[in-house]
Short mmCIF file of N, CA, C and O in Angstrom, two decimals:
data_model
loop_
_atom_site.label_atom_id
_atom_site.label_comp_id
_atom_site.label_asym_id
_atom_site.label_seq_id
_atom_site.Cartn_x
_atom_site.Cartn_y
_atom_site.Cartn_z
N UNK A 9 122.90 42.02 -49.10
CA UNK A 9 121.65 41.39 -48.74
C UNK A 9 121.67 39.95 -49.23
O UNK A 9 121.79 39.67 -50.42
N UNK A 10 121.58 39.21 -48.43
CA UNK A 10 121.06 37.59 -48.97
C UNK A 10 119.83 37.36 -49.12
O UNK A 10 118.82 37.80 -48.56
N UNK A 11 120.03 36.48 -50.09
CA UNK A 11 118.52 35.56 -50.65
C UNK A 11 118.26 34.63 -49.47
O UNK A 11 119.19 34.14 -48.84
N UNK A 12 116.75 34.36 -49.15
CA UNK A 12 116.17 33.47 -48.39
C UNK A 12 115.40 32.53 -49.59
O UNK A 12 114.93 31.48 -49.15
N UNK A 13 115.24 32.73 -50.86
CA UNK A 13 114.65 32.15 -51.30
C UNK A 13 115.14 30.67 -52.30
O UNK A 13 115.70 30.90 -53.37
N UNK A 14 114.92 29.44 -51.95
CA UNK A 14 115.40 28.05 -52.32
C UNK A 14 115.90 28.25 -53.21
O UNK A 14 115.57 29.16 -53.98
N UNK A 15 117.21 27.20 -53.47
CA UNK A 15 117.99 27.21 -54.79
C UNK A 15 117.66 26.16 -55.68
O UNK A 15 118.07 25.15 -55.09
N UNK A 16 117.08 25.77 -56.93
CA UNK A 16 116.80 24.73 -57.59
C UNK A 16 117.70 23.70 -57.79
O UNK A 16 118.89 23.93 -57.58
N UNK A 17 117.40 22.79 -58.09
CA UNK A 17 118.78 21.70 -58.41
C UNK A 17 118.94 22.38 -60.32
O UNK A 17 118.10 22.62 -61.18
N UNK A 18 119.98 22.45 -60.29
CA UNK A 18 120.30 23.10 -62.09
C UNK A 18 120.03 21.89 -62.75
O UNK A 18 119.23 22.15 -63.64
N UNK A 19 120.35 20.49 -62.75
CA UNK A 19 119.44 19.57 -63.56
C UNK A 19 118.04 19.39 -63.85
O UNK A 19 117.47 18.97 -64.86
N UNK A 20 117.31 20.07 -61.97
CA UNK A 20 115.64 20.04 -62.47
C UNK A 20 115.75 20.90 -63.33
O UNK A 20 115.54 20.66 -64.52
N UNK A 21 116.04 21.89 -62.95
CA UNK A 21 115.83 23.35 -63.52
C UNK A 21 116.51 23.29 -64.91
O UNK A 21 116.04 24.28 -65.47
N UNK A 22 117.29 22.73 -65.74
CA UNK A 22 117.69 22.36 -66.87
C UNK A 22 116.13 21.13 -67.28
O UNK A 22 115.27 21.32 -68.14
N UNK A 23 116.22 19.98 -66.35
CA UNK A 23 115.15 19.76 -67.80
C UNK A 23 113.88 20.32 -67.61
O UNK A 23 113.24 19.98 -68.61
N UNK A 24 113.24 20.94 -66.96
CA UNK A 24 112.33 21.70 -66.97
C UNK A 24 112.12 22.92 -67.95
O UNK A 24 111.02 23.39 -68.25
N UNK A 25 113.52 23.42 -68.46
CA UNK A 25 113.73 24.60 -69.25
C UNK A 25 113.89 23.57 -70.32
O UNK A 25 113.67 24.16 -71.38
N UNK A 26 114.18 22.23 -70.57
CA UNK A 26 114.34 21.94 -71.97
C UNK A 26 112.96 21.23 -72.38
O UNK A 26 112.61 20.79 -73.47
N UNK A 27 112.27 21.26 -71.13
CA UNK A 27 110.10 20.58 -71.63
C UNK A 27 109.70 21.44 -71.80
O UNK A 27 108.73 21.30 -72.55
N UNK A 28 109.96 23.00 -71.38
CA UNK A 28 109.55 24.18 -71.95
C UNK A 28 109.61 24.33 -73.28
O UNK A 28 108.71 24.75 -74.01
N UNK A 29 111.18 23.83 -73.70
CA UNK A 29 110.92 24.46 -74.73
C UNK A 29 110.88 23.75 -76.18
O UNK A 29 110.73 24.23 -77.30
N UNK A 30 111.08 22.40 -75.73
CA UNK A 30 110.15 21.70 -76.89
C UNK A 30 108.56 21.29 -76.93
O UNK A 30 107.96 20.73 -77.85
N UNK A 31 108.12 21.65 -75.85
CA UNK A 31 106.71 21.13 -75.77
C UNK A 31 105.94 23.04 -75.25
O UNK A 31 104.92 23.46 -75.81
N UNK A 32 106.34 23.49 -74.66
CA UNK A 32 105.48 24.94 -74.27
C UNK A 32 105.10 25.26 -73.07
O UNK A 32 104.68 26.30 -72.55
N UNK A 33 105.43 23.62 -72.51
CA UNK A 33 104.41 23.44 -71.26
C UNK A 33 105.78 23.94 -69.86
O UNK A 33 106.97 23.63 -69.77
N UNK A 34 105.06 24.61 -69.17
CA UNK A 34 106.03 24.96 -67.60
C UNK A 34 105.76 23.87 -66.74
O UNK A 34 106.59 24.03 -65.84
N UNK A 35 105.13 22.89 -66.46
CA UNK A 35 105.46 21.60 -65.94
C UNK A 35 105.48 20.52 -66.71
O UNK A 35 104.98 20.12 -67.77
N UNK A 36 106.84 19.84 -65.12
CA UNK A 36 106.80 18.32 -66.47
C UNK A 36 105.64 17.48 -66.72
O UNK A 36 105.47 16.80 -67.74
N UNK A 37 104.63 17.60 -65.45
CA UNK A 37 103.11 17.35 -65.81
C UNK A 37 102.64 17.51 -67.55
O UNK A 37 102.53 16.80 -68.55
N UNK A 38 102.51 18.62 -67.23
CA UNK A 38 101.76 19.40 -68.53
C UNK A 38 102.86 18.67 -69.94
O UNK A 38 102.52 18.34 -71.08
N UNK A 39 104.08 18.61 -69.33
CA UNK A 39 105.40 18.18 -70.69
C UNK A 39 105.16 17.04 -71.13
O UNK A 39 105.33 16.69 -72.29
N UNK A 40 104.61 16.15 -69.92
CA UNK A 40 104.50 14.59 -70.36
C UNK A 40 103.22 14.51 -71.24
O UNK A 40 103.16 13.90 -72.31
N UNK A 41 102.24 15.18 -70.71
CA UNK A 41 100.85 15.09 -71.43
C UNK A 41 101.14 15.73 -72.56
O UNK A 41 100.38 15.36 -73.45
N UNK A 42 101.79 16.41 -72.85
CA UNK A 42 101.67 17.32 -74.52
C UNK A 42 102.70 15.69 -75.39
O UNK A 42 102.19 14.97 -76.25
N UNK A 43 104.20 15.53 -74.82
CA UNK A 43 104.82 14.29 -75.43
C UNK A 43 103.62 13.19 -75.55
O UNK A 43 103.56 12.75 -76.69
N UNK A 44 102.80 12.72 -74.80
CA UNK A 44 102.21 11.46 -75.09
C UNK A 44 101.31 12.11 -76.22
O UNK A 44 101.46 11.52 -77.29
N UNK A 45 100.11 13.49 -76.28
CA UNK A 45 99.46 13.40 -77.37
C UNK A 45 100.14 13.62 -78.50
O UNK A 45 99.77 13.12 -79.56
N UNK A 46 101.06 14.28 -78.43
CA UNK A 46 102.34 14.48 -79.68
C UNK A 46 102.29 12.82 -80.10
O UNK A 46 101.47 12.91 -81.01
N UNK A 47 102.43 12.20 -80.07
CA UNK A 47 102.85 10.70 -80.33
C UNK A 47 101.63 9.89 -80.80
O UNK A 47 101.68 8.89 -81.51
N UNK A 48 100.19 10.63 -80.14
CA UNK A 48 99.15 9.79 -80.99
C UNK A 48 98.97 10.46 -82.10
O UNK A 48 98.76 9.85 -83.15
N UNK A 49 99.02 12.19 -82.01
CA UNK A 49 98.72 13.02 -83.42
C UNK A 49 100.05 12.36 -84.58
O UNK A 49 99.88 12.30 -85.80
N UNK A 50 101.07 12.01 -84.01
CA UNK A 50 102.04 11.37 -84.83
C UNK A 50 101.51 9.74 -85.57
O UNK A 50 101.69 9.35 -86.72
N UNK A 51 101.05 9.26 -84.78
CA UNK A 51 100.41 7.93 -85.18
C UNK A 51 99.39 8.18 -86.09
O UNK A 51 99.45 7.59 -87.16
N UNK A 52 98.31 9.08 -85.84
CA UNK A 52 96.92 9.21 -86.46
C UNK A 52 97.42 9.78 -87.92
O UNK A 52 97.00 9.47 -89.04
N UNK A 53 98.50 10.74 -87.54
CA UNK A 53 99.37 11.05 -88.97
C UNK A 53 99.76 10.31 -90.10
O UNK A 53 99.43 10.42 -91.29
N UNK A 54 100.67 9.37 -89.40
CA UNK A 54 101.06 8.50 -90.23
C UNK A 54 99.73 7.44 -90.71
O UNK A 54 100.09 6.87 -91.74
N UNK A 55 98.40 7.02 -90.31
CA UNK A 55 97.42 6.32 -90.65
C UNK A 55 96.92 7.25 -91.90
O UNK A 55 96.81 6.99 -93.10
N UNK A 56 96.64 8.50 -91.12
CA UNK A 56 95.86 9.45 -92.27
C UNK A 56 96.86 9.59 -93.69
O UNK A 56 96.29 9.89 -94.73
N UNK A 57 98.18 9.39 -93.70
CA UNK A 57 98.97 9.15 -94.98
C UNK A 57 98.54 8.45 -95.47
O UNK A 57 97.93 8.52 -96.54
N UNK A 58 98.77 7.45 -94.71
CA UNK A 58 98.37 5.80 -95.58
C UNK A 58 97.41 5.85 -96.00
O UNK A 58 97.41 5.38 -97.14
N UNK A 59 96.10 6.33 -95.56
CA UNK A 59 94.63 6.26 -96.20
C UNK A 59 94.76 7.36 -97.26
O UNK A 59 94.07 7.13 -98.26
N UNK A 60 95.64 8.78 -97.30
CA UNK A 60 95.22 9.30 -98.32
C UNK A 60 96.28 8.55 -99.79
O UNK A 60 96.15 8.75 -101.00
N UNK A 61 97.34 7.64 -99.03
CA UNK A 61 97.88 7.33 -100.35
C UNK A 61 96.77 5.78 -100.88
O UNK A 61 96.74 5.55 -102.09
N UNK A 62 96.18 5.10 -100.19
CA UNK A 62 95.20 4.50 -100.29
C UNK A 62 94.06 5.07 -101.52
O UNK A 62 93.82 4.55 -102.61
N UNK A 63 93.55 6.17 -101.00
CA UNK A 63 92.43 6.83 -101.72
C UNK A 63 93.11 7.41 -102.67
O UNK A 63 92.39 7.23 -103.65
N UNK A 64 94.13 8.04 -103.06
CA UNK A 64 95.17 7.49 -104.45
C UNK A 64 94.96 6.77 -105.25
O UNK A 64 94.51 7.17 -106.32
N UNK A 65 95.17 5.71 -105.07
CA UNK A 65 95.35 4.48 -105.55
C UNK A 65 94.00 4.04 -106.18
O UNK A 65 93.87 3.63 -107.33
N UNK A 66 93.24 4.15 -105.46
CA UNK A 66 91.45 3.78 -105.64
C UNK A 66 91.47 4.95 -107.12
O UNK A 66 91.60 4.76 -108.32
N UNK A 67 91.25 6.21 -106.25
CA UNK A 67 91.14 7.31 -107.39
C UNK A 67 91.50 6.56 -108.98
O UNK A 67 90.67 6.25 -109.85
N UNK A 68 93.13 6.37 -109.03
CA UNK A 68 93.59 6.04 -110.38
C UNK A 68 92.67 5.42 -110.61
O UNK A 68 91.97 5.84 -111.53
N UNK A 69 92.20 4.09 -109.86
CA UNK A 69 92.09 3.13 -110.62
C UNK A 69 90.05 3.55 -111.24
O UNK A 69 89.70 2.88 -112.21
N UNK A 70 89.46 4.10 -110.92
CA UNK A 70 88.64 4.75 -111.04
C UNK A 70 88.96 5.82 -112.82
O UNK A 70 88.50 5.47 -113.90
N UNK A 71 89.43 6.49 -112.70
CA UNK A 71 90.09 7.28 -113.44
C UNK A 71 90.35 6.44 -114.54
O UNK A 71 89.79 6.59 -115.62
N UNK A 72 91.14 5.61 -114.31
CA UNK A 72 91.54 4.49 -115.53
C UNK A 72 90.30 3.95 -116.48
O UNK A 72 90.32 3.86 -117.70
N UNK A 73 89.21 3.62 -115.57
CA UNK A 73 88.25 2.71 -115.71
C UNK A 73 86.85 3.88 -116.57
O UNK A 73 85.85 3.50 -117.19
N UNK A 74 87.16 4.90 -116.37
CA UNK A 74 86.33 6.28 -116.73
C UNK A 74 87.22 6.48 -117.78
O UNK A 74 86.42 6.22 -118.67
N UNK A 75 88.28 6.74 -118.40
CA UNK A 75 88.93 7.14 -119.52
C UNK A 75 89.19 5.68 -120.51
O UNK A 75 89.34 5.83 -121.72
N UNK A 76 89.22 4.75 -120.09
CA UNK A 76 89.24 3.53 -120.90
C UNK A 76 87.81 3.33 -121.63
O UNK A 76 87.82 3.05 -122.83
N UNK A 77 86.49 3.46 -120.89
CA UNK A 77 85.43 3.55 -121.64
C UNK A 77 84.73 4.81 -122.20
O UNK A 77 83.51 4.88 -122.40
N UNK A 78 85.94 6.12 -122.50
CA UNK A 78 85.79 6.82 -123.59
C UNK A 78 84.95 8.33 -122.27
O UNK A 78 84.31 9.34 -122.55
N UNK A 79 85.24 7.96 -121.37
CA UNK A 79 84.42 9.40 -120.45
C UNK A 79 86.04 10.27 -119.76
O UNK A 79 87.16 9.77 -119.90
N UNK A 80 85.84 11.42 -119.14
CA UNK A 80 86.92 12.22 -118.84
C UNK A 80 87.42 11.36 -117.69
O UNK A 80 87.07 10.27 -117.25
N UNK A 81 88.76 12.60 -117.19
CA UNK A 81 89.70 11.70 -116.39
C UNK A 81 88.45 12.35 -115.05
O UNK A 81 87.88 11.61 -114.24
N UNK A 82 88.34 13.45 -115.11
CA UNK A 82 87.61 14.41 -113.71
C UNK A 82 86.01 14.15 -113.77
O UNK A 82 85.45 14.30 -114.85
N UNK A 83 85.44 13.85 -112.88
CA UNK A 83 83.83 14.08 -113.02
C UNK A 83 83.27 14.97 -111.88
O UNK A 83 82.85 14.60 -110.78
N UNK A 84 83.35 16.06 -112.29
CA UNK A 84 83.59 17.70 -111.33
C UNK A 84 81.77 17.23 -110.54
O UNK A 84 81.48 17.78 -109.47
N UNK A 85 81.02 16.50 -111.00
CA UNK A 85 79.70 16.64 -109.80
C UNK A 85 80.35 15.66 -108.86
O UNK A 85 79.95 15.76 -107.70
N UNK A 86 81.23 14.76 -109.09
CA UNK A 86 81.42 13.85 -107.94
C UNK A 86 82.46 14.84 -106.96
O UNK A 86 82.56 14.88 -105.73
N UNK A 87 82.97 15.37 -107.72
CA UNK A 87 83.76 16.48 -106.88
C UNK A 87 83.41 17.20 -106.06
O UNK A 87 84.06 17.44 -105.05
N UNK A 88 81.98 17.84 -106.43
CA UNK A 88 81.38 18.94 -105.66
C UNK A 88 80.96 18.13 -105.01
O UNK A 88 81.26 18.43 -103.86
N UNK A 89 80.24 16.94 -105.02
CA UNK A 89 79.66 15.56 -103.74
C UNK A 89 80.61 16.08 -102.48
O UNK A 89 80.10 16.71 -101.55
N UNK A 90 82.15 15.75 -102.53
CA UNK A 90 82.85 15.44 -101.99
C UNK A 90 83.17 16.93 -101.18
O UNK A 90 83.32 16.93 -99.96
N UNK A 91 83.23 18.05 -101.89
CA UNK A 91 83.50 19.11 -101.60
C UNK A 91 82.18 19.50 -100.42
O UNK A 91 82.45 20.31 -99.53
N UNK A 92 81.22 19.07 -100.48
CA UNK A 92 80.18 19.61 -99.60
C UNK A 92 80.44 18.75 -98.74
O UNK A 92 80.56 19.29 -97.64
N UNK A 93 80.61 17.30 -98.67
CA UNK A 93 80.44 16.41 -97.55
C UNK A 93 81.76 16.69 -96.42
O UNK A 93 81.61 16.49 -95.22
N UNK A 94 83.14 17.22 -97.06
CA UNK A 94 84.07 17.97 -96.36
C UNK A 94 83.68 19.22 -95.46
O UNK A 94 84.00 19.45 -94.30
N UNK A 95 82.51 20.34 -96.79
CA UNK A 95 82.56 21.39 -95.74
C UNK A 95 81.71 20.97 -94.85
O UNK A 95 81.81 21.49 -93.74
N UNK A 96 80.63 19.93 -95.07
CA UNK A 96 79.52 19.75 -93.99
C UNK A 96 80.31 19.50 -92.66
O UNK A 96 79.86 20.13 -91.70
N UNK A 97 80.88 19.07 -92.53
CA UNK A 97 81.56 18.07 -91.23
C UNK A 97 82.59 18.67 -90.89
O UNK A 97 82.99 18.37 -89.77
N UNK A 98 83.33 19.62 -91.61
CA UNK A 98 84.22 20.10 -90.56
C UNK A 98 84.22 22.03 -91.25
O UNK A 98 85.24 22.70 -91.11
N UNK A 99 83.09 22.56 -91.85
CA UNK A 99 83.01 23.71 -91.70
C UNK A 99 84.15 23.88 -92.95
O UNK A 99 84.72 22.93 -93.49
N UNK A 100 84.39 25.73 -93.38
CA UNK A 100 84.84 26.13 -94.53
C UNK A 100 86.20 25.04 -94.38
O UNK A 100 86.20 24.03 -95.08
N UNK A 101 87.09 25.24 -93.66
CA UNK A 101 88.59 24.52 -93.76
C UNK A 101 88.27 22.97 -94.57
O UNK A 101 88.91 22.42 -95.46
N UNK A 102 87.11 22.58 -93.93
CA UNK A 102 86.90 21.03 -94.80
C UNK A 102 86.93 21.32 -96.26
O UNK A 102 87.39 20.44 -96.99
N UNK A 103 86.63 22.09 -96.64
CA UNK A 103 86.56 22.31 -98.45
C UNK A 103 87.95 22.36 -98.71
O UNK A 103 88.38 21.49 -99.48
N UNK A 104 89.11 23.56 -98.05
CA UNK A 104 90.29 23.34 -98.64
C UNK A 104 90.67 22.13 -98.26
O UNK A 104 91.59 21.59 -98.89
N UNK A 105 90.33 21.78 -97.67
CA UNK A 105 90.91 20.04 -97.19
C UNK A 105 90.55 19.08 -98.21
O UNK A 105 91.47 18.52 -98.81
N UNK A 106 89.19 18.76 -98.54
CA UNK A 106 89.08 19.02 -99.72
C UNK A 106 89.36 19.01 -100.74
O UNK A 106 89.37 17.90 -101.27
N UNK A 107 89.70 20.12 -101.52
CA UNK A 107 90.40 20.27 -102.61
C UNK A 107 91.87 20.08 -102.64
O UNK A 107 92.40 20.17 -103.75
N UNK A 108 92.69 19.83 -101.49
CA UNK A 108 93.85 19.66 -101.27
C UNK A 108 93.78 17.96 -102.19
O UNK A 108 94.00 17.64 -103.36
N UNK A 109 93.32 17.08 -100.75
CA UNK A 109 92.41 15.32 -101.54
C UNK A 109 92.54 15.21 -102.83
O UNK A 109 93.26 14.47 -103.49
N UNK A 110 91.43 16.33 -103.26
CA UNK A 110 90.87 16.03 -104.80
C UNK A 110 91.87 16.09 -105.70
O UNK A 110 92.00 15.22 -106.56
N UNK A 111 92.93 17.45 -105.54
CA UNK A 111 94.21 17.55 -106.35
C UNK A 111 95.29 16.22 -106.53
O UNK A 111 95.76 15.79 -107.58
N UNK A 112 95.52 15.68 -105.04
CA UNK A 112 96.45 14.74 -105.00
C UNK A 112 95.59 13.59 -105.87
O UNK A 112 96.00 13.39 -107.02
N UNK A 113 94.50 12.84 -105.43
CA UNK A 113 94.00 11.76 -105.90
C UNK A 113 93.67 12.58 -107.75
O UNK A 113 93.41 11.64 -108.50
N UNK A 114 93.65 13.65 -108.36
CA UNK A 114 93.51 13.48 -109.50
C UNK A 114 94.54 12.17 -110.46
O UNK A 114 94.39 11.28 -111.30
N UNK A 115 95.37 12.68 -109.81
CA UNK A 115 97.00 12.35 -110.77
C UNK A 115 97.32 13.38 -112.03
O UNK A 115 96.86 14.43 -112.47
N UNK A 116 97.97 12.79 -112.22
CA UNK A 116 98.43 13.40 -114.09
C UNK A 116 97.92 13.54 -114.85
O UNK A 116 97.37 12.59 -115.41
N UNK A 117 97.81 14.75 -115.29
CA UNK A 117 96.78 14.40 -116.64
C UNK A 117 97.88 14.28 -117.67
O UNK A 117 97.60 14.03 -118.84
#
């Protein structure tokens, strides 16, 4: 019995199987649109580093300025401030998000 049904070109059909399977998507439509937002969540990534190594930096210097005039390194109500204004806005995950922040910007004790 023969096939009546079209034969693909094995290059479409190769990169089509390789946008599958780094992106998920079964067209290269759908492949291009997942690569381009891949590339802003990559950008917004790398900003959101920078601001949390930013808010770092602030933190210490905060920290410094609270233990130099004789008060602790942590001031746990500004914490809980921060901890509610996380869960307000983005629901329970904002709190571990959150406390993720709060850990990094402590520093060392």
């Amino acid at each position: 019995m023969t096939s009546t049904a079209p034969v693909k070109s094995t290059a479409k059909s190769c990169t089509a199987k390789a946008a599958a399977e780094k992106t998920g998507a079964h067209t290269d439509e759908a492949a291009a649109l997942i690569d381009n937002a891949r590339s802003r969540i990559d950008a917004l990534d790398d900003r959101i580093i920078g601001l949390v190594q930013e808010r770092m930096a602030i933190s210490a210097v905060i920290q410094e300025a609270r233990i130099t005039s004789g008060g602790r390194r942590i001031n746990l109500s500004r914490e809980m401030e921060i901890l509610g204004q996380y869960r307000d806005a983005l629901g329970k995950p904002g709190t571990s998000l959150a406390m993720t922040l709060l850990e990094l910007c402590r520093g060392r004790a």
